[in-house]
Coordinates of C-alpha atoms and ligand atoms in Angstrom, one line a residue:
X26 CA 12.4 44.1 -27.5
X27 CA 12.7 40.9 -28.8
X28 CA 10.3 37.7 -26.2
X29 CA 12.1 36.4 -23.2
X30 CA 12.0 32.0 -23.7
X31 CA 14.3 31.3 -21.3
X32 CA 11.8 29.4 -19.2
X33 CA 12.2 25.6 -19.9
X34 CA 9.1 23.0 -19.8
X35 CA 8.3 20.2 -20.9
X36 CA 10.9 20.1 -23.8
X37 CA 10.4 24.2 -24.7
X38 CA 11.9 27.1 -24.2
X39 CA 9.0 29.3 -23.7
X40 CA 8.0 32.7 -22.6
X41 CA 6.1 34.3 -19.2
X42 CA 1.7 34.4 -20.5
X43 CA 1.8 37.5 -18.4
X44 CA 4.9 39.3 -21.2
X45 CA 6.4 39.8 -18.0
X46 CA 10.5 40.3 -17.4
X47 CA 13.0 41.2 -15.1
X48 CA 16.2 42.6 -15.8
X49 CA 19.5 40.8 -13.6
X50 CA 21.7 43.4 -12.0
X51 CA 26.2 42.9 -11.9
X52 CA 26.3 44.0 -8.3
X53 CA 29.8 44.4 -9.0
X54 CA 28.9 48.1 -11.2
X55 CA 24.5 48.1 -11.7
X56 CA 24.7 47.2 -15.0
X57 CA 22.3 44.8 -16.8
X58 CA 24.0 41.3 -17.4
X59 CA 20.7 40.2 -18.9
X60 CA 16.7 39.6 -19.0
X61 CA 15.0 37.1 -17.9
X62 CA 10.4 36.0 -18.6
X63 CA 9.1 36.0 -15.1
X64 CA 7.2 34.2 -15.0
X65 CA 4.1 33.1 -12.2
X66 CA 1.9 30.2 -10.7
X67 CA -0.1 29.3 -14.8
X68 CA 4.4 28.1 -15.8
X69 CA 3.9 26.4 -12.4
X70 CA 1.1 24.5 -13.0
X71 CA 2.2 23.9 -16.7
X72 CA 5.5 22.2 -15.2
X73 CA 3.7 20.0 -12.4
X74 CA 1.6 18.7 -15.3
X75 CA 3.8 18.6 -17.8
X76 CA 6.5 16.2 -15.1
X77 CA 4.1 15.2 -14.4
X78 CA 3.4 12.7 -16.9
X79 CA 7.1 12.6 -17.4
X80 CA 7.1 10.9 -14.3
X81 CA 5.4 7.3 -15.3
X82 CA 7.8 6.5 -17.5
X83 CA 11.6 8.6 -16.1
X84 CA 10.7 6.5 -13.0
X85 CA 10.0 3.6 -15.3
X86 CA 13.3 3.3 -16.3
X87 CA 16.1 1.3 -14.9
X88 CA 18.4 2.7 -12.8
X89 CA 21.5 2.8 -14.9
X90 CA 19.2 3.8 -18.3
X91 CA 18.7 6.6 -15.8
X92 CA 22.7 7.2 -15.0
X93 CA 23.5 7.9 -18.1
X94 CA 21.8 10.8 -18.7
X95 CA 23.7 11.7 -15.3
X96 CA 26.9 10.9 -17.0
X97 CA 26.5 12.8 -19.9
X98 CA 25.3 16.3 -18.1
X99 CA 28.0 15.5 -16.2
X100 CA 30.6 15.7 -18.0
X101 CA 28.5 18.9 -20.6
X102 CA 28.6 21.4 -16.5
X103 CA 32.6 20.3 -16.6
X104 CA 33.8 20.7 -21.0
X105 CA 31.6 24.7 -19.8
X106 CA 33.2 25.7 -16.3
X107 CA 34.8 28.5 -18.1
X108 CA 31.2 29.9 -19.6
X109 CA 28.8 28.8 -16.6
X110 CA 31.7 30.6 -14.0
X111 CA 31.7 34.0 -16.2
X112 CA 27.3 33.5 -15.7
X113 CA 27.5 33.3 -12.1
X114 CA 30.6 36.0 -11.5
X115 CA 28.5 38.5 -13.7
X116 CA 25.2 38.0 -12.0
X117 CA 25.7 37.0 -8.2
X118 CA 29.3 38.3 -7.6
X119 CA 31.6 36.0 -6.3
X120 CA 35.1 35.7 -7.6
X121 CA 35.9 33.8 -10.4
X122 CA 38.0 31.2 -9.4
X123 CA 35.4 30.8 -6.4
X124 CA 32.8 30.4 -9.7
X125 CA 35.3 27.7 -11.8
X126 CA 35.1 25.7 -8.4
X127 CA 31.4 25.7 -7.6
X128 CA 30.6 24.8 -11.3
X129 CA 33.4 21.0 -10.9
X130 CA 30.9 20.9 -7.6
X131 CA 28.2 20.6 -9.9
X132 CA 29.7 18.2 -12.1
X133 CA 30.9 16.1 -9.6
X134 CA 26.9 16.0 -8.5
X135 CA 25.9 14.6 -11.5
X136 CA 28.3 12.0 -11.2
X137 CA 28.3 11.3 -7.4
X138 CA 24.6 10.6 -8.4
X139 CA 25.2 9.1 -11.8
X140 CA 26.8 6.2 -10.2
X141 CA 23.9 6.3 -6.8
X142 CA 21.2 5.5 -9.5
X143 CA 22.7 2.2 -9.9
X144 CA 22.9 2.0 -5.7
X145 CA 19.7 1.8 -4.6
X146 CA 18.9 -1.4 -2.5
X147 CA 15.6 -2.6 -1.4
X148 CA 16.1 -5.2 1.3
X149 CA 14.4 -8.2 2.3
X150 CA 13.6 -9.1 6.5
X151 CA 12.9 -12.3 7.8
X152 CA 9.2 -12.9 8.5
X153 CA 8.0 -14.0 12.1
X154 CA 5.3 -17.1 10.5
X155 CA 6.8 -19.3 8.1
X156 CA 4.1 -18.6 5.1
X157 CA 4.8 -14.8 4.3
X158 CA 8.0 -13.2 3.6
X159 CA 9.2 -9.2 4.0
X160 CA 10.4 -7.1 0.8
X161 CA 10.9 -3.7 1.2
X162 CA 11.5 -1.7 -1.5
X163 CA 12.6 1.7 -2.3
X164 CA 10.7 4.0 -4.2
X165 CA 10.4 7.3 -6.1
X166 CA 8.6 10.0 -4.1
X167 CA 7.3 11.5 -7.4
X168 CA 7.4 15.5 -8.9
X169 CA 10.3 17.5 -7.1
X170 CA 9.7 21.1 -6.5
X171 CA 12.9 22.8 -6.1
X172 CA 13.5 26.1 -5.4
X173 CA 17.1 27.2 -5.0
X174 CA 19.3 30.4 -3.9
X175 CA 21.1 33.3 -5.4
X176 CA 24.8 32.0 -3.6
X177 CA 25.9 28.9 -5.0
X178 CA 22.8 29.2 -7.7
X179 CA 24.7 26.1 -10.2
X180 CA 25.7 23.6 -7.1
X181 CA 22.3 23.9 -4.7
X182 CA 20.4 23.0 -8.5
X183 CA 22.9 20.0 -9.2
X184 CA 22.5 19.1 -5.6
X185 CA 18.2 18.9 -5.7
X186 CA 18.0 17.5 -8.9
X187 CA 20.9 14.9 -9.6
X188 CA 19.9 12.9 -6.7
X189 CA 16.4 13.4 -7.0
X190 CA 17.0 12.5 -11.2
X191 CA 18.6 9.6 -9.4
X192 CA 16.2 8.2 -7.7
X193 CA 13.7 8.5 -10.1
X194 CA 11.6 11.3 -9.6
X195 CA 11.0 14.6 -12.3
X196 CA 11.5 17.7 -11.1
X197 CA 10.5 21.7 -10.9
X198 CA 13.3 24.2 -10.4
X199 CA 12.1 28.2 -9.3
X200 CA 16.1 29.0 -9.1
X201 CA 16.6 32.9 -7.5
X202 CA 15.7 36.0 -9.6
X203 CA 18.9 36.8 -9.0
X204 CA 20.6 34.2 -10.7
X205 CA 18.0 33.0 -12.9
X206 CA 21.0 33.7 -16.3
X207 CA 23.6 30.8 -14.1
X208 CA 20.3 28.1 -14.2
X209 CA 19.2 28.9 -18.3
X210 CA 22.4 27.9 -19.0
X211 CA 22.3 24.4 -16.8
X212 CA 19.1 23.6 -18.7
X213 CA 20.9 24.0 -22.1
X214 CA 23.2 22.1 -21.2
X215 CA 20.0 19.2 -19.5
X216 CA 18.1 19.6 -22.9
X217 CA 21.9 19.2 -24.7
X218 CA 22.2 15.9 -22.0
X219 CA 19.0 14.7 -24.5
X220 CA 16.4 14.2 -20.7
X221 CA 13.2 13.2 -22.0
X222 CA 10.9 15.9 -22.7
X223 CA 9.1 16.3 -19.1
X224 CA 11.6 15.6 -17.1
X225 CA 12.9 18.6 -16.0
X226 CA 11.4 21.9 -16.3
X227 CA 12.4 25.6 -15.0
X228 CA 11.2 28.2 -14.3
X229 CA 12.4 32.2 -13.3
X230 CA 9.6 34.1 -11.4
X231 CA 7.5 35.4 -8.6
X232 CA 8.2 33.3 -5.8
X233 CA 5.2 34.0 -3.6
X234 CA 3.4 32.7 -7.0
X235 CA 5.1 29.5 -8.1
X236 CA 5.6 28.9 -4.2
X237 CA 1.6 28.5 -3.6
X238 CA 1.5 26.3 -6.3
X239 CA 3.8 24.0 -5.6
X240 CA 2.5 23.9 -1.7
X241 CA -1.6 23.4 -3.1
X242 CA -0.6 21.4 -6.4
X243 CA -1.5 17.7 -5.8
X244 CA 0.6 16.3 -8.7
X245 CA 4.1 18.1 -6.5
X246 CA 4.1 15.2 -3.8
X247 CA 7.2 17.0 -3.1
X248 CA 9.4 20.9 -1.8
X249 CA 13.4 21.0 -1.6
X250 CA 14.0 24.2 0.0
X251 CA 17.5 25.8 0.1
X252 CA 17.4 29.5 1.7
X253 CA 16.3 31.7 4.1
X254 CA 14.6 29.9 7.5
X255 CA 12.3 32.8 7.0
X256 CA 11.1 31.3 3.9
X257 CA 11.3 27.8 4.4
X258 CA 9.3 27.7 7.5
X259 CA 6.0 29.4 4.9
X260 CA 6.7 26.4 2.6
X261 CA 6.9 23.4 5.7
X262 CA 3.1 25.4 7.1
X263 CA 2.1 25.0 3.5
X264 CA 3.3 21.5 2.8
X265 CA 2.1 20.0 5.3
X266 CA -2.1 20.5 4.1
X267 CA -1.3 17.5 1.7
X268 CA 1.0 16.4 3.9
X269 CA 4.1 17.2 0.9
X270 CA 7.8 16.1 1.6
X271 CA 9.6 18.6 2.2
X272 CA 13.7 18.8 2.6
X273 CA 15.2 21.7 3.8
X274 CA 18.3 23.5 3.8
X275 CA 18.1 26.5 6.1
X276 CA 19.9 29.6 7.3
X277 CA 22.7 29.0 9.7
X278 CA 25.7 31.1 12.5
X279 CA 27.9 28.1 12.9
X280 CA 30.6 29.3 15.9
X281 CA 33.9 29.1 15.4
X282 CA 36.4 28.4 18.3
X283 CA 40.1 28.6 18.2
X284 CA 41.7 27.5 21.7
X285 CA 44.8 28.7 23.1
X286 CA 46.4 24.9 22.1
X287 CA 45.6 25.6 18.0
X288 CA 47.8 26.3 16.1
X289 CA 46.8 29.9 14.6
X290 CA 48.0 30.2 11.3
X291 CA 45.5 26.8 11.0
X292 CA 43.1 28.5 12.2
X293 CA 43.8 32.0 10.7
X294 CA 42.9 30.5 7.4
X295 CA 40.6 27.9 8.2
X296 CA 38.2 31.3 9.4
X297 CA 39.1 33.5 6.0
X298 CA 37.9 29.8 4.6
X299 CA 35.1 30.2 6.5
X300 CA 33.9 34.0 6.5
X301 CA 35.4 35.0 3.6
X302 CA 34.6 33.0 0.5
X303 CA 31.1 33.9 -1.2
X304 CA 31.6 37.4 0.6
X305 CA 30.7 35.8 3.5
X306 CA 27.4 34.9 2.0
X307 CA 27.1 31.3 2.3
X308 CA 24.6 29.7 5.0
X309 CA 27.7 27.6 6.2
X310 CA 29.1 31.4 7.2
X311 CA 31.4 31.9 10.6
X312 CA 29.3 34.1 12.6
X313 CA 30.6 33.9 16.0
X314 CA 34.1 33.8 16.7
X315 CA 35.1 32.2 20.2
X316 CA 38.7 32.9 20.8
X317 CA 40.4 31.9 24.0
X318 CA 41.3 34.8 25.9
X319 CA 45.5 34.0 26.1
X320 CA 45.4 34.3 22.1
X321 CA 43.2 36.1 21.8
X322 CA 45.4 39.1 21.1
X323 CA 47.5 37.7 18.7
X324 CA 45.0 35.5 17.0
X325 CA 43.5 39.2 16.6
X326 CA 47.0 40.4 14.9
X327 CA 47.4 37.1 12.6
X328 CA 44.0 37.7 11.1
X329 CA 44.1 41.3 10.4
X330 CA 47.7 40.8 8.9
X331 CA 46.0 39.0 6.8
X332 CA 43.0 41.1 5.9
X333 CA 45.5 44.0 4.6
X334 CA 46.3 41.5 1.7
X335 CA 43.4 40.8 1.2
X336 CA 41.8 42.2 -2.4
X337 CA 38.3 43.2 -2.9
X338 CA 37.3 43.9 -6.5
X339 CA 34.9 42.7 -9.6
X340 CA 35.0 38.4 -9.3
X341 CA 36.4 38.2 -12.4
X342 CA 39.5 40.5 -11.6
X343 CA 42.4 38.6 -11.4
X344 CA 43.5 37.8 -7.8
X345 CA 40.2 39.1 -6.7
X346 CA 39.5 36.8 -3.1
X347 CA 36.2 39.6 -1.9
X348 CA 33.5 40.4 -4.4
X349 CA 30.8 42.5 -4.2
X350 CA 27.2 42.0 -1.8
X351 CA 24.0 40.3 -4.1
X352 CA 22.8 43.9 -3.6
X353 CA 21.7 46.6 -1.6
X354 CA 20.0 45.7 0.5
X355 CA 21.9 42.2 1.5
X356 CA 25.3 45.4 2.1
X357 CA 22.5 47.6 4.2
X358 CA 22.2 44.2 7.1
X359 CA 25.5 43.4 6.9
X360 CA 26.2 47.5 7.7
X361 CA 22.9 47.2 10.1
X362 CA 24.8 44.3 12.0
X363 CA 28.2 46.5 12.8
X364 CA 26.7 49.5 13.6
X365 CA 24.3 47.3 15.9
X366 CA 27.1 46.2 17.4
X367 CA 29.6 49.5 18.0
X368 CA 26.2 51.1 19.6
X369 CA 26.2 48.5 22.7
X370 CA 29.8 48.8 22.6
X371 CA 31.9 46.3 20.7
X372 CA 34.5 48.4 18.1
X373 CA 36.0 47.9 14.9
X374 CA 39.7 46.9 14.7
X375 CA 39.4 46.9 11.4
X376 CA 37.1 47.6 8.1
X377 CA 33.8 48.1 9.2
X378 CA 32.5 50.6 5.7
X379 CA 31.1 50.2 2.7
X380 CA 34.0 50.7 -0.1
X381 CA 32.2 54.1 -2.5
X382 CA 35.5 54.9 -4.0
X383 CA 36.9 54.8 -7.4
X384 CA 35.8 50.9 -9.1
X385 CA 33.2 50.2 -6.1
X386 CA 31.9 53.4 -6.6
X387 CA 28.8 51.3 -8.3
X388 CA 29.0 47.6 -7.2
X389 CA 28.2 47.0 -3.5
X390 CA 30.8 46.3 -1.8
X391 CA 32.4 46.1 2.0
X392 CA 35.5 46.1 3.3
X393 CA 36.4 43.4 5.2
X394 CA 35.6 43.9 8.7
X395 CA 36.9 42.4 12.3
X396 CA 34.9 43.6 15.3
X397 CA 36.1 43.1 18.8
X398 CA 34.4 43.5 22.0
X399 CA 31.5 41.1 21.0
X400 CA 28.4 40.3 23.0
X401 CA 25.6 37.6 22.5
X402 CA 23.7 41.1 23.0
X403 CA 24.5 42.2 19.5
X404 CA 22.5 41.7 16.2
X405 CA 25.8 40.2 15.1
X406 CA 26.2 37.8 17.8
X407 CA 21.7 36.4 16.2
X408 CA 20.9 37.0 13.2
X409 CA 22.6 35.8 10.2
X410 CA 24.7 38.6 8.7
X411 CA 25.7 37.2 5.7
X412 CA 28.2 39.7 4.8
X413 CA 32.5 39.7 5.2
X414 CA 32.3 40.7 9.1
X415 CA 34.0 38.2 12.0
X416 CA 32.5 39.0 15.7
X417 CA 35.0 38.2 18.1
X418 CA 33.9 37.3 21.5
X419 CA 36.5 35.7 24.7
X420 CA 36.7 32.9 26.5
X421 CA 37.8 30.9 29.3
X422 CA 35.7 27.6 30.0
X423 CA 35.9 25.0 26.9
X424 CA 31.9 24.1 29.2
X425 CA 31.2 27.5 28.9
X426 CA 32.0 28.1 25.0
X427 CA 30.1 25.0 24.1
X428 CA 27.1 26.3 26.4
X429 CA 27.6 29.6 24.4
X430 CA 28.2 27.8 20.6
X431 CA 24.9 26.0 21.7
X432 CA 22.5 28.4 22.7
X433 CA 20.7 29.3 19.0
X434 CA 18.6 28.9 17.2
X435 CA 20.4 27.1 14.3
X436 CA 22.4 24.6 13.9
X437 CA 24.4 24.2 11.1
X438 CA 27.6 24.3 11.0
X439 CA 30.6 24.5 14.1
X440 CA 34.5 25.3 13.9
X441 CA 36.8 24.0 15.3
X442 CA 40.9 24.6 16.4
X443 CA 42.6 23.1 18.6
X444 CA 45.6 20.1 19.4
X445 CA 44.2 18.7 22.2
X446 CA 42.3 15.2 20.2
X447 CA 40.3 13.7 23.8
X448 CA 38.8 17.3 23.7
X449 CA 38.7 17.1 19.5
X450 CA 35.6 14.3 20.4
X451 CA 34.4 16.1 23.7
X452 CA 33.6 18.6 21.0
X453 CA 32.8 16.6 17.8
X454 CA 30.4 15.0 19.8
X455 CA 28.9 18.0 22.2
X456 CA 28.3 20.6 18.9
X457 CA 24.4 20.8 18.6
X458 CA 25.3 21.2 15.0
X459 CA 25.0 19.2 11.2
X460 CA 28.1 20.3 10.9
X461 CA 31.9 20.0 12.4
X462 CA 34.9 20.9 10.9
X463 CA 37.5 20.2 13.3
X464 CA 40.8 21.9 12.7
X465 CA 38.6 22.5 9.2
X466 CA 37.4 25.1 7.6
X467 CA 36.5 24.1 4.5
X468 CA 33.9 21.2 4.7
X469 CA 31.8 20.4 2.2
X470 CA 32.1 17.3 -0.1
X471 CA 29.9 16.0 -2.5
X472 CA 30.1 12.6 -0.8
X473 CA 29.5 13.7 3.0
X474 CA 25.7 14.5 4.5
X475 CA 25.1 18.4 4.4
X476 CA 22.1 19.6 6.7
X477 CA 21.4 21.4 9.7
X478 CA 19.8 20.7 13.2
X479 CA 17.4 23.2 14.7
X480 CA 16.4 25.4 12.3
X481 CA 18.7 25.1 9.9
X482 CA 16.3 22.2 8.0
X483 CA 15.7 19.1 7.9
X484 CA 17.3 16.4 5.4
X485 CA 20.8 16.0 3.9
X486 CA 21.7 17.0 0.6
X487 CA 25.2 15.3 -0.3
X488 CA 26.3 12.1 -1.0
X489 CA 23.8 8.3 -0.4
X490 CA 22.3 10.4 2.3
X491 CA 21.0 12.8 -0.7
X492 CA 19.2 9.9 -2.1
X493 CA 17.6 9.3 0.9
X494 CA 16.0 12.0 0.4
X495 CA 13.8 11.5 -2.5
X496 CA 12.5 7.6 -1.8
X497 CA 10.3 7.1 -0.2
X498 CA 9.9 3.2 1.2
X499 CA 7.6 0.8 1.1
X500 CA 6.5 -2.8 3.0
X501 CA 5.3 -4.9 0.1
X502 CA 4.1 -8.6 2.4
X503 CA 3.9 -12.4 0.7
X504 CA 1.7 -14.5 1.7
X505 CA 2.3 -17.8 0.1
Ligands
NAP601 P1 15.2 33.3 0.6 O1 14.3 34.9 0.0 O2 14.8 32.5 1.3 O3 15.0 32.8 -0.4 C1 15.3 31.9 -0.9 C2 15.0 31.0 -2.2 O4 13.1 30.9 -2.0 C3 14.9 31.7 -4.2 O5 14.7 30.8 -5.4 C4 13.2 33.1 -3.5 O6 12.9 33.5 -4.0 C5 12.6 32.3 -2.8 N1 11.4 32.7 -2.3 C6 11.2 33.6 -1.8 N2 9.7 33.6 -1.0 C7 9.9 33.0 -1.2 C8 8.4 32.3 -1.1 N3 7.5 33.6 -0.5 N4 7.8 30.8 -1.4 C9 8.4 30.4 -2.6 N5 9.8 30.5 -2.7 C10 10.3 32.3 -1.7 O7 16.8 33.4 0.9 P2 17.6 34.0 0.1 O8 18.9 35.1 0.6 O9 18.0 34.1 -1.8 O10 19.2 32.9 0.2 C11 19.7 32.8 2.0 C12 19.6 32.1 2.6 O11 19.9 30.7 2.5 C13 20.3 32.6 4.1 O12 19.3 32.4 4.7 C14 21.4 31.1 3.5 O13 21.5 30.7 5.5 C15 20.3 30.1 3.2 N6 21.8 28.9 2.5 C16 21.5 27.4 2.8 C17 21.9 26.1 2.7 C18 21.4 25.4 3.1 O14 22.0 24.7 2.7 N7 21.5 25.1 4.8 C19 22.9 26.6 1.6 C20 22.6 28.2 1.3 C21 22.0 29.2 1.5 P3 12.8 34.9 -5.2 O15 15.2 35.1 -4.8 O16 12.3 35.4 -6.1 O17 13.2 36.2 -3.8

């Protein structure tokens, strides 16, 4: 077999020193879609060295010069949308139409930060003594180690490397091991955009040793992570030894609250977006549905009607709305949550099983599922399910539902449907979540701050807020 040279370090495509490789599998049918180099801490170390060396010149370019590279990359990503989207669907299963949307989102992030690079303003502050002047500078933090998950394999990368590069940082990226192919294609475009060598590096491989190198190597100044809360905590602990900067986009367990005055059709639409997009594999996915008891039956009926019209299948098939789950482990977890809820007294009113026949036989497909009679003791009400399952909980009282919604260690996204304007404000202010969708089940936009309270993370991605994560604040005192 030809040597896999698909890590990008210091402007060169390289193989793993260990010679190890990894096969990537299509979760819709179990077929191999490619083989990649599978490196370890050795490649991470070399990439950090390269990024460290490149930092001196990259950080000293003018913002306009850095911006030009990002504009070019944004255009290249847009131009190659279809090809990138196809790779995403092949390696992680989401419907092609969603993959195309994701790629456009990535292009938009590169564009946004191409513009934002020029707006890293410092400040002068009035001094309390006449012979001094106070100047505040904003400077790049240094080399960034970025670690991304498989569920948005291109846009999660863009949301980290775009602001980092705009700020003047250099980057080593470790993508998820299930989705390196889209990262490799993105790095080919990075190469085409002409970024100087060492500025952006790609390391694919074993997560623990690479993560350890990120934590221990003093040349790396910051870890930017998106993934599970479990791994986020490990990285925070490790980063603490050298007081490295961290930003953490972690797990979620979103409540979705439907009041009795809500437009139920709109609420079903919003729930579908927030629950079933990406087969329910999003950090901002609804994981608890609270419906006012007066409208719970009507809402359930409308939801089940919608699900009966939903196409589950290979993401490449036209009309597919829900693709497979990413792997066997993900499917097992979803089925375990359903079984646990049933054992503890919940009833499945729609779906509830793995799809195993015909076109589904070799993939990791689960029926879109609605469960009623759910209570707080069930796993599904506590842990991230990451699958197409709606657990419905009835409520009567506004204060009580706020309390229930906030009773979670997570605090990423929450959704509310109501037509009462005053209640909209009460909910927006009282829900302990970083993102609140009011009559909106699809909140993400490039310019808005994205991130969580509590164990859902630290820091924000998106818009001008995303830049802050890659900048240090320096105070310069001038004696006159
Ligand atoms: P994960 O297991 O935490 O993996 C995320 C990334 O961390 C992958 O690249 C993974 O590599 C790497 N990793 C795993 N163990 C590591 C270690 N010990 N040291 C360093 N890196 C390590 O999460 P996932 O299952 O891929 O993604 C789903 C999770 O991400 C969910 O909890 C979801 O809510 C969260 N998420 C959060 C956001 C947000 O913005 N808040 C967005 C999307 C997803 P391998 O792939 O090689 O294991």
